Coordinates of C-alpha atoms and ligand atoms in Angstrom, one line a residue:
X10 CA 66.6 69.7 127.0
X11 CA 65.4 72.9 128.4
X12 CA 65.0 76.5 125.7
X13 CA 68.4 77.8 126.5
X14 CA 70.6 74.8 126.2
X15 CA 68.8 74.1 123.2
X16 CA 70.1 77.9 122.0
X17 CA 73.5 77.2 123.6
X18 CA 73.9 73.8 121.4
X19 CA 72.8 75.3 118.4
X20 CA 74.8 78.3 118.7
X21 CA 78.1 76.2 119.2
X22 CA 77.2 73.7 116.0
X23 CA 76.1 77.0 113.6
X24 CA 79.9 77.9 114.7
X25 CA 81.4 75.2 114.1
X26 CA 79.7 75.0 110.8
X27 CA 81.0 78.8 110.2
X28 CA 84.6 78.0 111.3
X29 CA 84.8 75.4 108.9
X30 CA 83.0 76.8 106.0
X31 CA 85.8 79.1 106.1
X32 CA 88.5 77.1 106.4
X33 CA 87.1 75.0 103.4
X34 CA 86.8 78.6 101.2
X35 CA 90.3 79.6 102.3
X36 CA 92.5 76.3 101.6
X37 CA 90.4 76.2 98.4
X38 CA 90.6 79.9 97.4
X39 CA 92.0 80.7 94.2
X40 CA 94.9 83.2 94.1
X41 CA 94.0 85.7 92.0
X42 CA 96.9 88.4 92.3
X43 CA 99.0 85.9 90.9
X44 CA 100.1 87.3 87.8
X45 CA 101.4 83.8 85.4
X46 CA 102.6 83.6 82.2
X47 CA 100.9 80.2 81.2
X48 CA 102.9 80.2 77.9
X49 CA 106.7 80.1 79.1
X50 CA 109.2 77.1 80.4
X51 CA 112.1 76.2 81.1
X52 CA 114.4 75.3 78.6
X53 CA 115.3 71.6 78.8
X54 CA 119.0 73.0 79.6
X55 CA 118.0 74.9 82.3
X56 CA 116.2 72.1 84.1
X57 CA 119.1 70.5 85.6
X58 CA 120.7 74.3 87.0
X59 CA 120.9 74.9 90.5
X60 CA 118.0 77.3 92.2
X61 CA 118.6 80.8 93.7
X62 CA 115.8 81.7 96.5
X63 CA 116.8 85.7 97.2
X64 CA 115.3 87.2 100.1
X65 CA 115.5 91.1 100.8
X66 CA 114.8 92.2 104.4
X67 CA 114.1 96.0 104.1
X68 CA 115.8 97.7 106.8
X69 CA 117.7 94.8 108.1
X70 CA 120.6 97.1 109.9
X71 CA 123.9 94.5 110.1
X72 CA 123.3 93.9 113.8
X73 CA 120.0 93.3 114.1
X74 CA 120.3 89.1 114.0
X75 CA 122.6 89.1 116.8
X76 CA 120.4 92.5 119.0
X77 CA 117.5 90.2 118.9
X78 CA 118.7 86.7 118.8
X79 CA 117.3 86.0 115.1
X80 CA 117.5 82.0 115.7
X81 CA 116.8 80.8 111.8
X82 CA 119.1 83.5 110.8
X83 CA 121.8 82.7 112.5
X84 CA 121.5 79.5 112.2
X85 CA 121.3 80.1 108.4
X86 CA 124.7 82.3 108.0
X87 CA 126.3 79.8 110.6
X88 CA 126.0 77.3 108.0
X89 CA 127.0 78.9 104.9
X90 CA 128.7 82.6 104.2
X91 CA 128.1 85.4 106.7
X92 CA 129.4 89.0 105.7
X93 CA 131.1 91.5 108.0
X94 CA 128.4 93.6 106.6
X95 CA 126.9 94.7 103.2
X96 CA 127.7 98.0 102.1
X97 CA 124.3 99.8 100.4
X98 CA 125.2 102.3 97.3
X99 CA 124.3 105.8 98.0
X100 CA 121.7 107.2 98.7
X101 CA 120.9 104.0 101.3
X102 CA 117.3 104.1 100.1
X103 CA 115.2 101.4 99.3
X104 CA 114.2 102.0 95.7
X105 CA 117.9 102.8 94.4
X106 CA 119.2 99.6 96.6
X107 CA 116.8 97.1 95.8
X108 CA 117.2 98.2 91.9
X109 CA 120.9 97.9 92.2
X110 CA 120.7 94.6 93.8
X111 CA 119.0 93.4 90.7
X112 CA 120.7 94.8 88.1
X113 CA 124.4 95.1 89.4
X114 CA 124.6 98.8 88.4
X115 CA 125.2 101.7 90.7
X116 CA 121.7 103.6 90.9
X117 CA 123.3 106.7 88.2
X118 CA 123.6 103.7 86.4
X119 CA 120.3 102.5 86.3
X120 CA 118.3 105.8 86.8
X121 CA 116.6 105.2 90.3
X122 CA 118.7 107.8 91.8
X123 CA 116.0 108.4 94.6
X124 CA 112.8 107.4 95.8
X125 CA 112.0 111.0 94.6
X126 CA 113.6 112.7 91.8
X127 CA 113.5 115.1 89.3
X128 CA 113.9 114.4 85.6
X129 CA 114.8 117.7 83.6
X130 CA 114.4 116.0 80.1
X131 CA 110.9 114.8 81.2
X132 CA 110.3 117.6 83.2
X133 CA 108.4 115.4 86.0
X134 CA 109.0 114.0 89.5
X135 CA 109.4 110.3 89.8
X136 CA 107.9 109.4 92.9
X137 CA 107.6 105.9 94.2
X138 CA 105.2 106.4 95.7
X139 CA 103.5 106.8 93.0
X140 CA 101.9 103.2 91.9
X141 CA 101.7 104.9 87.7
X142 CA 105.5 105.8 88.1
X143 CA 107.2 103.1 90.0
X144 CA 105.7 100.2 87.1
X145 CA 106.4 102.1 84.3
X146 CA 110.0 100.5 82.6
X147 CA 110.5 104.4 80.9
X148 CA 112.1 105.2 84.2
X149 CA 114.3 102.3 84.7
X150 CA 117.8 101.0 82.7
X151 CA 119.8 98.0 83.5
X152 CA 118.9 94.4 83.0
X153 CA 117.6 93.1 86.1
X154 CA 118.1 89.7 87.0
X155 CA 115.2 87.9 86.2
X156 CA 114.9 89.7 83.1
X157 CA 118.2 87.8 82.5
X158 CA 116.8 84.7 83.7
X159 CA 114.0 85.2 81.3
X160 CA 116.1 85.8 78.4
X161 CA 118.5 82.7 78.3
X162 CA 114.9 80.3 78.9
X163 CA 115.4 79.8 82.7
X164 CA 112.0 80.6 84.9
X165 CA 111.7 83.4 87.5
X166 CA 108.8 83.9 90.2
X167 CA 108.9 87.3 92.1
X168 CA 107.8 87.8 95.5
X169 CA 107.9 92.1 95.4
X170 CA 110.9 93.5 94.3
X171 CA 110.9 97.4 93.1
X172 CA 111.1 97.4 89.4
X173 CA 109.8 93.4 89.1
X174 CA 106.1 94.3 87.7
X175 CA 107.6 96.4 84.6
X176 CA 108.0 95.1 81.5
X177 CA 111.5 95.5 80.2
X178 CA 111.2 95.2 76.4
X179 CA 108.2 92.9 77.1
X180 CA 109.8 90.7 79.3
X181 CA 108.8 89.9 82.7
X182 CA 109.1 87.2 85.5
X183 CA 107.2 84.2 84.7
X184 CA 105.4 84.3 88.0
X185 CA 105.1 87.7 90.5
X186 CA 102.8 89.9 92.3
X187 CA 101.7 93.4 91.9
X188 CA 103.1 94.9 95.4
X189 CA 100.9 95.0 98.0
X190 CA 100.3 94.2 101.6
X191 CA 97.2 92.4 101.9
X192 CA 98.3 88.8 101.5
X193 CA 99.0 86.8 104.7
X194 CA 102.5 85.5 105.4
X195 CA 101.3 82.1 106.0
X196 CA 99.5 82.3 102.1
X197 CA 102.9 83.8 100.5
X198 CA 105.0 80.9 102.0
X199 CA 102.4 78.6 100.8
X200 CA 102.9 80.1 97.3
X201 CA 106.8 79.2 97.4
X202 CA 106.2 75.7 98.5
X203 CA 103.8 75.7 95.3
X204 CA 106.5 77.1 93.2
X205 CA 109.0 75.2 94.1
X206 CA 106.4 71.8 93.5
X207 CA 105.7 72.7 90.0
X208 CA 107.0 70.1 86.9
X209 CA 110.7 70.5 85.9
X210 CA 109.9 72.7 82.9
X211 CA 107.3 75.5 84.9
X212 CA 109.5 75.4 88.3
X213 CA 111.4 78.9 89.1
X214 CA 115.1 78.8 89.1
X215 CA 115.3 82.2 90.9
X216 CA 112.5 83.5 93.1
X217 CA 113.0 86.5 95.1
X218 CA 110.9 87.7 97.9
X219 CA 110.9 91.0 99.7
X220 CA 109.8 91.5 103.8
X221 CA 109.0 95.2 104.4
X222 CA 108.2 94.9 108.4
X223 CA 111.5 95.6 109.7
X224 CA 111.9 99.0 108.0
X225 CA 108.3 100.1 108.6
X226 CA 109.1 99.7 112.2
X227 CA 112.8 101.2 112.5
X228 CA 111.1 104.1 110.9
X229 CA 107.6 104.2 113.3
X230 CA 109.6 103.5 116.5
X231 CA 112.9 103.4 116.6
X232 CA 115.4 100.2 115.8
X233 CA 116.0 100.3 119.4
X234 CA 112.0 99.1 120.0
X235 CA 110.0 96.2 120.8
X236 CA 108.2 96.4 117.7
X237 CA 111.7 96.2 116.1
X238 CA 112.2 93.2 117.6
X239 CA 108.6 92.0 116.9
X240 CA 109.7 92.3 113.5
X241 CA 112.5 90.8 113.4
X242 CA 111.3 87.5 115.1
X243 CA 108.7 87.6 112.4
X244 CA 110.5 87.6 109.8
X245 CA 112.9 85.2 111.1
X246 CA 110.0 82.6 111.7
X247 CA 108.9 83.7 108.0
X248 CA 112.5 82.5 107.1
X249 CA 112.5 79.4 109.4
X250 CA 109.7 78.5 107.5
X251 CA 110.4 78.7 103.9
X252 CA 113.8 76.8 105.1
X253 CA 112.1 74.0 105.7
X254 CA 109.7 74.4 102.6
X255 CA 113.2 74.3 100.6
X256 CA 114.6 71.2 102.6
X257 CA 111.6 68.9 102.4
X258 CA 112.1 69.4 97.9
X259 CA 114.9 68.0 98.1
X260 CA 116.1 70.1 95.7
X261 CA 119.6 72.1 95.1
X262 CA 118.4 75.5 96.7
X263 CA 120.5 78.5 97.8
X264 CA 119.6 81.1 99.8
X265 CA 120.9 85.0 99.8
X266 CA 119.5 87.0 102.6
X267 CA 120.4 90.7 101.9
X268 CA 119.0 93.6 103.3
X269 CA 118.7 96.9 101.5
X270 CA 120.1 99.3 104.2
X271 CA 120.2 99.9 108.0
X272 CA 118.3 102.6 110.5
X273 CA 119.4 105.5 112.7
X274 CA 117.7 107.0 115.5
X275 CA 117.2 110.7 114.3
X276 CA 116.1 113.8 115.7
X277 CA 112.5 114.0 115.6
X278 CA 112.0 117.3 116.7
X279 CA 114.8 119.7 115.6
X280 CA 114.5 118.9 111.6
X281 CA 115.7 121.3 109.1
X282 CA 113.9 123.5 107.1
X283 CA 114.4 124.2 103.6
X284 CA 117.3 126.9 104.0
X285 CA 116.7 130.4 102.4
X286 CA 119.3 130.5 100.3
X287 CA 117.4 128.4 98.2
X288 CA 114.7 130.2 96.0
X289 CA 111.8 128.1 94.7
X290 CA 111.2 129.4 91.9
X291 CA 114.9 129.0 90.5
X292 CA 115.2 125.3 91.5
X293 CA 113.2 122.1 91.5
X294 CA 113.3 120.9 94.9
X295 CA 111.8 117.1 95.1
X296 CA 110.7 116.1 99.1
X297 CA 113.3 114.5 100.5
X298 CA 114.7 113.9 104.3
X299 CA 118.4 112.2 104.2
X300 CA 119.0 114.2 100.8
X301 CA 117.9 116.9 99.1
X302 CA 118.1 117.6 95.4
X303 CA 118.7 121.0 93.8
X304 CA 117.8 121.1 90.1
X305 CA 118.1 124.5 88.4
X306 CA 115.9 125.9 86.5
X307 CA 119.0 128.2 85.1
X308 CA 122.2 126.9 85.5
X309 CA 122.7 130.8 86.1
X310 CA 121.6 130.3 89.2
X311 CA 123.7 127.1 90.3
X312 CA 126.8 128.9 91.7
X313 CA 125.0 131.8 93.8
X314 CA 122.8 129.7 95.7
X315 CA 125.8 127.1 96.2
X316 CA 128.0 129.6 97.3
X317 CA 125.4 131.0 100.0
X318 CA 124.0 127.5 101.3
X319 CA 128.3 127.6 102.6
X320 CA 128.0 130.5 104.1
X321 CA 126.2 128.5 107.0
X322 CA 126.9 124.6 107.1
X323 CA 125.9 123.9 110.8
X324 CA 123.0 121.4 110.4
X325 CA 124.2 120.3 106.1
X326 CA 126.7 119.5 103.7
X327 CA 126.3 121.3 100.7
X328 CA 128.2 119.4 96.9
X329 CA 128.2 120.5 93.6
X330 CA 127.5 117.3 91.9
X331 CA 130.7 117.5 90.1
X332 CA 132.2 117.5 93.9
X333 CA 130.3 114.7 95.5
X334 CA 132.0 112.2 97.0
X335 CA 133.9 109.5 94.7
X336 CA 133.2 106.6 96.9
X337 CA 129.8 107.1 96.5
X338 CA 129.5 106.7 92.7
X339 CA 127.2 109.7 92.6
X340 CA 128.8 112.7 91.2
X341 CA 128.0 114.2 87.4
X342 CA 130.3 112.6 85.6
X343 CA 128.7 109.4 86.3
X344 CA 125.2 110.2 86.7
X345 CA 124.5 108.7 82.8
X346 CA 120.4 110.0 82.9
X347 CA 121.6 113.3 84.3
X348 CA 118.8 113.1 87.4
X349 CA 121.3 114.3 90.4
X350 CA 120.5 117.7 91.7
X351 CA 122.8 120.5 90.2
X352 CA 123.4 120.6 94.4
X353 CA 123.1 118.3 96.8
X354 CA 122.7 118.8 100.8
X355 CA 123.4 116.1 102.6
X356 CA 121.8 117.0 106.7
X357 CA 124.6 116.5 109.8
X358 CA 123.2 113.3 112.0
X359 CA 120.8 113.2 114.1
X360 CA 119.2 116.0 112.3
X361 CA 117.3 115.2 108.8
X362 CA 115.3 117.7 106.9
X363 CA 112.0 118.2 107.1
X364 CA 111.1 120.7 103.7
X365 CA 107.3 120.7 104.4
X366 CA 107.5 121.3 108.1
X367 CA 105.7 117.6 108.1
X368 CA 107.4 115.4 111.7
X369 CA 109.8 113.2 110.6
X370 CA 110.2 109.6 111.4
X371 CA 111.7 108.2 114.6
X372 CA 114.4 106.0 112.5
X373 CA 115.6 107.0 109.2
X374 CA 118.3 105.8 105.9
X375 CA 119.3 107.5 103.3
X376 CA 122.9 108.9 104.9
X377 CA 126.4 108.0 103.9
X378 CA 127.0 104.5 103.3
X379 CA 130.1 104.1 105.1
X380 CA 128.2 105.2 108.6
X381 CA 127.6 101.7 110.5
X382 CA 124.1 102.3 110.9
X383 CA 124.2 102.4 107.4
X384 CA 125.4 99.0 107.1
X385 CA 123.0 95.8 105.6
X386 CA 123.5 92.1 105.6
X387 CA 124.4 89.4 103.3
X388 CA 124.2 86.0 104.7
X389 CA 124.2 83.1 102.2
X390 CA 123.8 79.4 102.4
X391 CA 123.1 76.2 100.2
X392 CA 124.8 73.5 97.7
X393 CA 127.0 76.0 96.1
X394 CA 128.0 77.9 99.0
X395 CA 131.0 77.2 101.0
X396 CA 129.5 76.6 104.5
X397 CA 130.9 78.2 107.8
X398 CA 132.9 81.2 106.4
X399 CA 133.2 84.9 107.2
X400 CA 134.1 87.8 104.7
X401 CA 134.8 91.3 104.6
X402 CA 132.6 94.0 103.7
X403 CA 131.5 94.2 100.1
X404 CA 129.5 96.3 97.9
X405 CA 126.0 95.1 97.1
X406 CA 126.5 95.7 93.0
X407 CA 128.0 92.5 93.5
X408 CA 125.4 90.3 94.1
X409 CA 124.2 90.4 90.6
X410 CA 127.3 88.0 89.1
X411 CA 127.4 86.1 92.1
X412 CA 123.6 84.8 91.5
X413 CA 124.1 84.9 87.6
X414 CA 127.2 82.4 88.1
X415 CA 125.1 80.3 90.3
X416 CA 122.2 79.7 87.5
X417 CA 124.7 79.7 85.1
X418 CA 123.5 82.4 83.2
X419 CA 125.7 84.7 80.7
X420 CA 126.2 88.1 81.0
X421 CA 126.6 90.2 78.0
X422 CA 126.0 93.7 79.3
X423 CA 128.3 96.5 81.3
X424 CA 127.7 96.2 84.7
X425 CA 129.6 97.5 87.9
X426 CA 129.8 94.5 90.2
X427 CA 132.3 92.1 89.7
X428 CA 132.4 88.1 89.9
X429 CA 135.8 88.5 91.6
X430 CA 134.5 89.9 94.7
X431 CA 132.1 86.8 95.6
X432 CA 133.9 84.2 93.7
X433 CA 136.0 83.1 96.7
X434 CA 132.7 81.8 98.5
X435 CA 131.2 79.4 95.9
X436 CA 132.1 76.0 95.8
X437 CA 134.3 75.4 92.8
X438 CA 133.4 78.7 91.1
X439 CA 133.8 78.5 87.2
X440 CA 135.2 82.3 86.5
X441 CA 134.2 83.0 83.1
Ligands
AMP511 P1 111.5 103.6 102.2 O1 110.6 104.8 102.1 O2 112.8 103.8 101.6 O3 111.6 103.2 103.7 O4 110.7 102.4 101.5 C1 110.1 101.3 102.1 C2 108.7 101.2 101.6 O5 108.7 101.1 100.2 C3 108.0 100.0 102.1 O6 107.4 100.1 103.4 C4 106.9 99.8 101.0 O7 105.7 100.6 101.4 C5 107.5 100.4 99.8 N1 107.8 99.4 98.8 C6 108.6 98.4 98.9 N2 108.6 97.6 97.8 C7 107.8 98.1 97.0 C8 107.3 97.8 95.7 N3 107.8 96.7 95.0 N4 106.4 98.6 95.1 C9 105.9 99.7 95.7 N5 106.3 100.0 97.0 C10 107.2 99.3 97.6
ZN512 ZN1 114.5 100.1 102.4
ZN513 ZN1 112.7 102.8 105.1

């Protein structure tokens, strides 16, 4: 063999030697993000419940299965429960959304009014953005569901939800992840299947996992883009996958597909500024681009400024938050932590503000919930759903009962969804 082949041969073995050195680290790497409470287990009651696997889609806008021929998806709702669409609570923001959907509780209800806001008691700006902020259970109320789960002995592992790495009066989900997006899809299907394999007592009843791809896109180019649909075939094939993962257990599994919100096409490059009626030193004015919060420093200055942000209403609408809208379950009298703006302006579609002259997104949430755009999805199938139905619109408070009725799990505090509305698509549902 002449000097070069030799260096050709040897070169493809020390290759082959890399390629599977690595495949041998990564199918025996240990998963060290994994937070695991080795101590916890199911009570022996709880072993013979149904599971719950609850999958949030951020972004998901009601049409988007059908616009890009979502095959596992459709395929999903087609056999189980499909929902005209499912109507987010105001403001149709992630952090507010995905908190209600846990808890049941309008977001004045549970004190993520925002993904920014302005606490006057504290005198601070949540942010979540901030990684301190969004973790720290000061900031939230309500009993999310897995907390519940937790409570009565039943197991939950958590995929990224907001609000699932605080600990609510010490209590947290059995298994879940601090949020990040690092991990590979392929790894966090992998870590279902594991879940789902565990003995009887230290197998998750509810696990809930959270795709953020479709929204990231909407917002960086448009729901009307390729990447969109990139996106949403991915996540589909995510969801084709962990299908299959749920079939071959054998096992009583339902799946809830939700979404948190939809997308809009906005005007990137007309925004609105902050309008001058509004002096900074006299209010708090937290960033915001579908909504913008007014605190007042001096309740003094509350009706001036309201009274000139009317004089000129072309590109906003302005509310005092004892006037804001009833359907949205927004205004003062409801808003329990006090953390709605004294005023609110709500921007005229396709324009969105823009406070620190900063471009906006392409796609944006946030706006009315009754605008389509607005709209999310619920599609739900499994043992306990009725399969091939359609339903009206609902609120997405109701999702909370719906999955406690499933695990069987009591509810003994206020909230504001109702059994009633989701009853109808359960197989022999057991009101209490
Ligand atoms: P939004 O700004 O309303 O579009 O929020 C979507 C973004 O929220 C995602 O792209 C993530 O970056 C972020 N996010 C989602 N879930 C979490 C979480 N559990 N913790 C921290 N950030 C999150
Ligand atoms: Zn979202
Ligand atoms: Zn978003």
């Amino acid at each position: 063999m002449n000097k070069n082949a030799c260096k050709f041969y040897l070169k493809k073995i020390s290759f082959f030697i890399f390629f599977c050195l690595l495949s041998f680290l990564n199918a025996n790497a240990q998963d060290t993000l994994q937070k695991v409470n080795l101590s916890k287990k199911n009570a022996i009651s709880q072993q013979q419940k149904p599971y719950v696997i609850l999958i949030s889609i951020d972004g998901f806008r009601w049409d988007l299965a059908d616009k890009y021929k979502a095959k596992n998806l459709i395929a999903l709702r087609k056999a189980g429960v499909e929902a005209e669409y499912l109507k987010p609570s105001f403001p149709s923001l992630t952090f507010p959304n995905h908190y209600t959907i846990a808890t049941g509780l309008y977001p004045v209800h549970h004190g993520i009014v925002d993904n920014n806001f302005y606490d006057k008691k504290r005198e601070v700006i949540y942010r979540k953005s901030d990684k301190v902020m969004a973790v720290d259970s000061s900031w939230y109320a309500g009993k999310p569901i897995w907390v519940l789960a937790e409570e009565q002995q039943m197991l939950s592992a958590i995929y990224y939800w907001p609000g699932s790495e605080i600990s609510m009066n010490g209590i947290r989900p059995t298994y879940f992840y601090n949020y990040n997006e690092i991990i590979p899809m392929g790894r966090r299907i992998e870590t279902v299947k594991n879940w789902l394999q565990l003995p009887d007592h230290k197998r998750p009843h509810l696990i809930a996992f959270y795709f953020p791809q479709v929204d990231k896109a909407g917002h960086n180019y448009s729901v009307n883009s390729k990447a969109t649909e990139a996106a949403v075939l991915e996540v589909d094939d995510a969801i084709g996958q962990l299908v299959q993962v749920a079939k071959a257990t054998q096992l009583p599994i339902n799946f809830m597909v939700v979404s948190d919100h939809g997308m809009t096409p906005i005007d990137q490059e007309n925004t609105i500024p902050l309008p001058k009626a509004i002096n900074l030193s006299q209010f708090v004015v937290p960033p915001g681009t579908a909504l913008l919060h007014l605190y007042a420093k001096n309740e003094a200055y509350i009706q001036s400024t309201y009274q000139a942000l009317k004089a000129d209403t072309t590109n906003y609408i302005v509310y005092l938050a004892k006037d804001i809208p009833k359907a949205w379950h927004y205004n003062k009298q409801s808003d329990i932590y006090n953390r709605v703006g004294d005023i609110i302006l709500v921007p005229k579609l396709p324009k969105v503000f823009s406070i620190n002259g900063l471009k906006s997104d392409v796609g944006q949430h946030g706006f009315d919930p009754s605008i389509s755009d607005m709209h999310a999805i619920f599609y739900a199938q499994g043992p306990q759903f009725k399969s091939g139905i359609k339903i009206k619109a609902f609120e997405n408070v109701h999702i909370y009962p719906l999955i406690a009725q499933i695990l069987g799990l009591k509810i003994n505090d206020k909230i504001d969804g109702k059994l009633e509305v989701l009853a109808p698509i359960l197989n022999s549902p057991r009101l209490k």
